[in-house]
Amino acid sequence: MYQVYKLGRNASATLSVLSLGLERKVKCYNEYFVNRYVFYTEEYEQGRKTYNNRVCVKGSISSKFEVGYHEKLEEVIKLQYHNKQNRVFLFKCY
């Protein structure tokens, strides 16, 4: 099923910017703050007393069972579109 998004008056401008695709440069970070949570890469936390470099993603291998995958955060990558409002953060984990 498709999900419909309301883009408002600036729909044509937003779609126009998204159609240009991503910028050719990306930025990498050792930390990321979102919704009052902070995530650090394992490399950033070397030598520190506390650790917060694990990421948990809930997923399922069947329709009945939900599983949590716990991984160490290696890198945070920001993909930027051609305007500041549209960006995507990726967590590279191992």
PDB file of C-alpha atoms in Angstrom:
ATOM      1  CA  MET A   1       0.000   0.000   0.000  1.00  0.00           C
ATOM      2  CA  TYR A   2       1.303   3.446  -0.862  1.00  0.00           C
ATOM      3  CA  GLN A   3       1.392   6.251   1.673  1.00  0.00           C
ATOM      4  CA  VAL A   4       0.287   9.714   0.551  1.00  0.00           C
ATOM      5  CA  TYR A   5       2.135  12.743   1.906  1.00  0.00           C
ATOM      6  CA  LYS A   6       0.729  16.250   1.981  1.00  0.00           C
ATOM      7  CA  LEU A   7       3.386  18.641   0.776  1.00  0.00           C
ATOM      8  CA  GLY A   8       1.337  21.828   0.961  1.00  0.00           C
ATOM      9  CA  ARG A   9       1.791  24.913  -1.199  1.00  0.00           C
ATOM     10  CA  ASN A  10       5.494  24.322  -1.733  1.00  0.00           C
ATOM     11  CA  ALA A  11       4.917  20.863  -3.222  1.00  0.00           C
ATOM     12  CA  SER A  12       6.326  21.715  -6.632  1.00  0.00           C
ATOM     13  CA  ALA A  13       9.417  23.374  -5.117  1.00  0.00           C
ATOM     14  CA  THR A  14      10.015  20.426  -2.764  1.00  0.00           C
ATOM     15  CA  LEU A  15       9.618  17.857  -5.529  1.00  0.00           C
ATOM     16  CA  SER A  16      11.842  19.903  -7.791  1.00  0.00           C
ATOM     17  CA  VAL A  17      14.659  19.899  -5.215  1.00  0.00           C
ATOM     18  CA  LEU A  18      14.259  16.181  -4.471  1.00  0.00           C
ATOM     19  CA  SER A  19      14.374  15.369  -8.184  1.00  0.00           C
ATOM     20  CA  LEU A  20      17.883  16.840  -8.356  1.00  0.00           C
ATOM     21  CA  GLY A  21      19.057  13.976  -6.164  1.00  0.00           C
ATOM     22  CA  LEU A  22      21.701  14.001  -3.480  1.00  0.00           C
ATOM     23  CA  GLU A  23      24.695  16.299  -3.302  1.00  0.00           C
ATOM     24  CA  ARG A  24      27.966  14.643  -4.252  1.00  0.00           C
ATOM     25  CA  LYS A  25      29.531  15.133  -0.826  1.00  0.00           C
ATOM     26  CA  VAL A  26      28.645  13.439   2.427  1.00  0.00           C
ATOM     27  CA  LYS A  27      29.584  14.248   6.012  1.00  0.00           C
ATOM     28  CA  CYS A  28      30.641  11.739   8.637  1.00  0.00           C
ATOM     29  CA  TYR A  29      30.181  12.217  12.361  1.00  0.00           C
ATOM     30  CA  ASN A  30      31.386  10.521  15.552  1.00  0.00           C
ATOM     31  CA  GLU A  31      28.222  11.472  17.437  1.00  0.00           C
ATOM     32  CA  TYR A  32      24.564  12.153  16.752  1.00  0.00           C
ATOM     33  CA  PHE A  33      21.840  13.743  18.919  1.00  0.00           C
ATOM     34  CA  VAL A  34      18.185  12.908  18.242  1.00  0.00           C
ATOM     35  CA  ASN A  35      15.063  13.068  20.441  1.00  0.00           C
ATOM     36  CA  ARG A  36      17.091  13.720  23.612  1.00  0.00           C
ATOM     37  CA  TYR A  37      19.291  10.679  22.898  1.00  0.00           C
ATOM     38  CA  VAL A  38      22.953  10.760  22.013  1.00  0.00           C
ATOM     39  CA  PHE A  39      24.814   8.117  20.051  1.00  0.00           C
ATOM     40  CA  TYR A  40      28.607   7.858  19.883  1.00  0.00           C
ATOM     41  CA  THR A  41      30.816   5.736  17.686  1.00  0.00           C
ATOM     42  CA  GLU A  42      32.999   3.136  19.342  1.00  0.00           C
ATOM     43  CA  GLU A  43      36.155   4.965  18.207  1.00  0.00           C
ATOM     44  CA  TYR A  44      34.952   8.234  19.782  1.00  0.00           C
ATOM     45  CA  GLU A  45      34.421   6.527  23.146  1.00  0.00           C
ATOM     46  CA  GLN A  46      37.884   4.966  23.413  1.00  0.00           C
ATOM     47  CA  GLY A  47      39.330   5.802  26.831  1.00  0.00           C
ATOM     48  CA  ARG A  48      36.061   7.145  28.286  1.00  0.00           C
ATOM     49  CA  LYS A  49      34.394   5.847  31.437  1.00  0.00           C
ATOM     50  CA  THR A  50      30.889   5.440  29.998  1.00  0.00           C
ATOM     51  CA  TYR A  51      29.781   3.894  26.732  1.00  0.00           C
ATOM     52  CA  ASN A  52      26.771   4.556  24.525  1.00  0.00           C
ATOM     53  CA  ASN A  53      27.770   3.090  21.193  1.00  0.00           C
ATOM     54  CA  ARG A  54      25.115   0.389  20.738  1.00  0.00           C
ATOM     55  CA  VAL A  55      22.129   0.686  18.433  1.00  0.00           C
ATOM     56  CA  CYS A  56      19.049  -1.521  18.689  1.00  0.00           C
ATOM     57  CA  VAL A  57      16.767  -2.031  15.704  1.00  0.00           C
ATOM     58  CA  LYS A  58      13.599  -4.070  16.049  1.00  0.00           C
ATOM     59  CA  GLY A  59      12.806  -6.365  13.181  1.00  0.00           C
ATOM     60  CA  SER A  60      11.059  -9.617  12.472  1.00  0.00           C
ATOM     61  CA  ILE A  61      12.034 -12.818  10.769  1.00  0.00           C
ATOM     62  CA  SER A  62       8.412 -13.944  10.550  1.00  0.00           C
ATOM     63  CA  SER A  63       5.009 -12.429  11.137  1.00  0.00           C
ATOM     64  CA  LYS A  64       4.854 -13.736  14.732  1.00  0.00           C
ATOM     65  CA  PHE A  65       8.278 -13.099  16.221  1.00  0.00           C
ATOM     66  CA  GLU A  66       9.946  -9.726  16.707  1.00  0.00           C
ATOM     67  CA  VAL A  67      13.693  -9.636  17.259  1.00  0.00           C
ATOM     68  CA  GLY A  68      15.974  -6.837  18.446  1.00  0.00           C
ATOM     69  CA  TYR A  69      19.279  -6.512  16.634  1.00  0.00           C
ATOM     70  CA  HIS A  70      22.009  -4.899  18.774  1.00  0.00           C
ATOM     71  CA  GLU A  71      25.026  -3.559  16.921  1.00  0.00           C
ATOM     72  CA  LYS A  72      27.983  -1.278  17.647  1.00  0.00           C
ATOM     73  CA  LEU A  73      27.889   2.108  15.960  1.00  0.00           C
ATOM     74  CA  GLU A  74      30.870   2.564  13.673  1.00  0.00           C
ATOM     75  CA  GLU A  75      29.995   5.758  11.789  1.00  0.00           C
ATOM     76  CA  VAL A  76      27.181   8.290  11.294  1.00  0.00           C
ATOM     77  CA  ILE A  77      26.828   9.445   7.698  1.00  0.00           C
ATOM     78  CA  LYS A  78      24.740  12.428   6.536  1.00  0.00           C
ATOM     79  CA  LEU A  79      23.398  12.460   2.982  1.00  0.00           C
ATOM     80  CA  GLN A  80      22.272  15.934   1.950  1.00  0.00           C
ATOM     81  CA  TYR A  81      19.864  16.908  -0.801  1.00  0.00           C
ATOM     82  CA  HIS A  82      20.224  20.272  -2.517  1.00  0.00           C
ATOM     83  CA  ASN A  83      18.434  22.111   0.292  1.00  0.00           C
ATOM     84  CA  LYS A  84      18.938  22.072   4.060  1.00  0.00           C
ATOM     85  CA  GLN A  85      15.513  20.645   4.961  1.00  0.00           C
ATOM     86  CA  ASN A  86      15.970  17.319   3.164  1.00  0.00           C
ATOM     87  CA  ARG A  87      18.709  15.147   4.611  1.00  0.00           C
ATOM     88  CA  VAL A  88      19.105  11.536   5.682  1.00  0.00           C
ATOM     89  CA  PHE A  89      21.306  10.150   8.463  1.00  0.00           C
ATOM     90  CA  LEU A  90      22.640   6.619   8.142  1.00  0.00           C
ATOM     91  CA  PHE A  91      24.121   4.587  10.972  1.00  0.00           C
ATOM     92  CA  LYS A  92      26.915   2.261   9.855  1.00  0.00           C
ATOM     93  CA  CYS A  93      27.023  -0.585  12.354  1.00  0.00           C
ATOM     94  CA  TYR A  94      28.937  -3.824  12.752  1.00  0.00           C
TER      95      TYR A  94
END
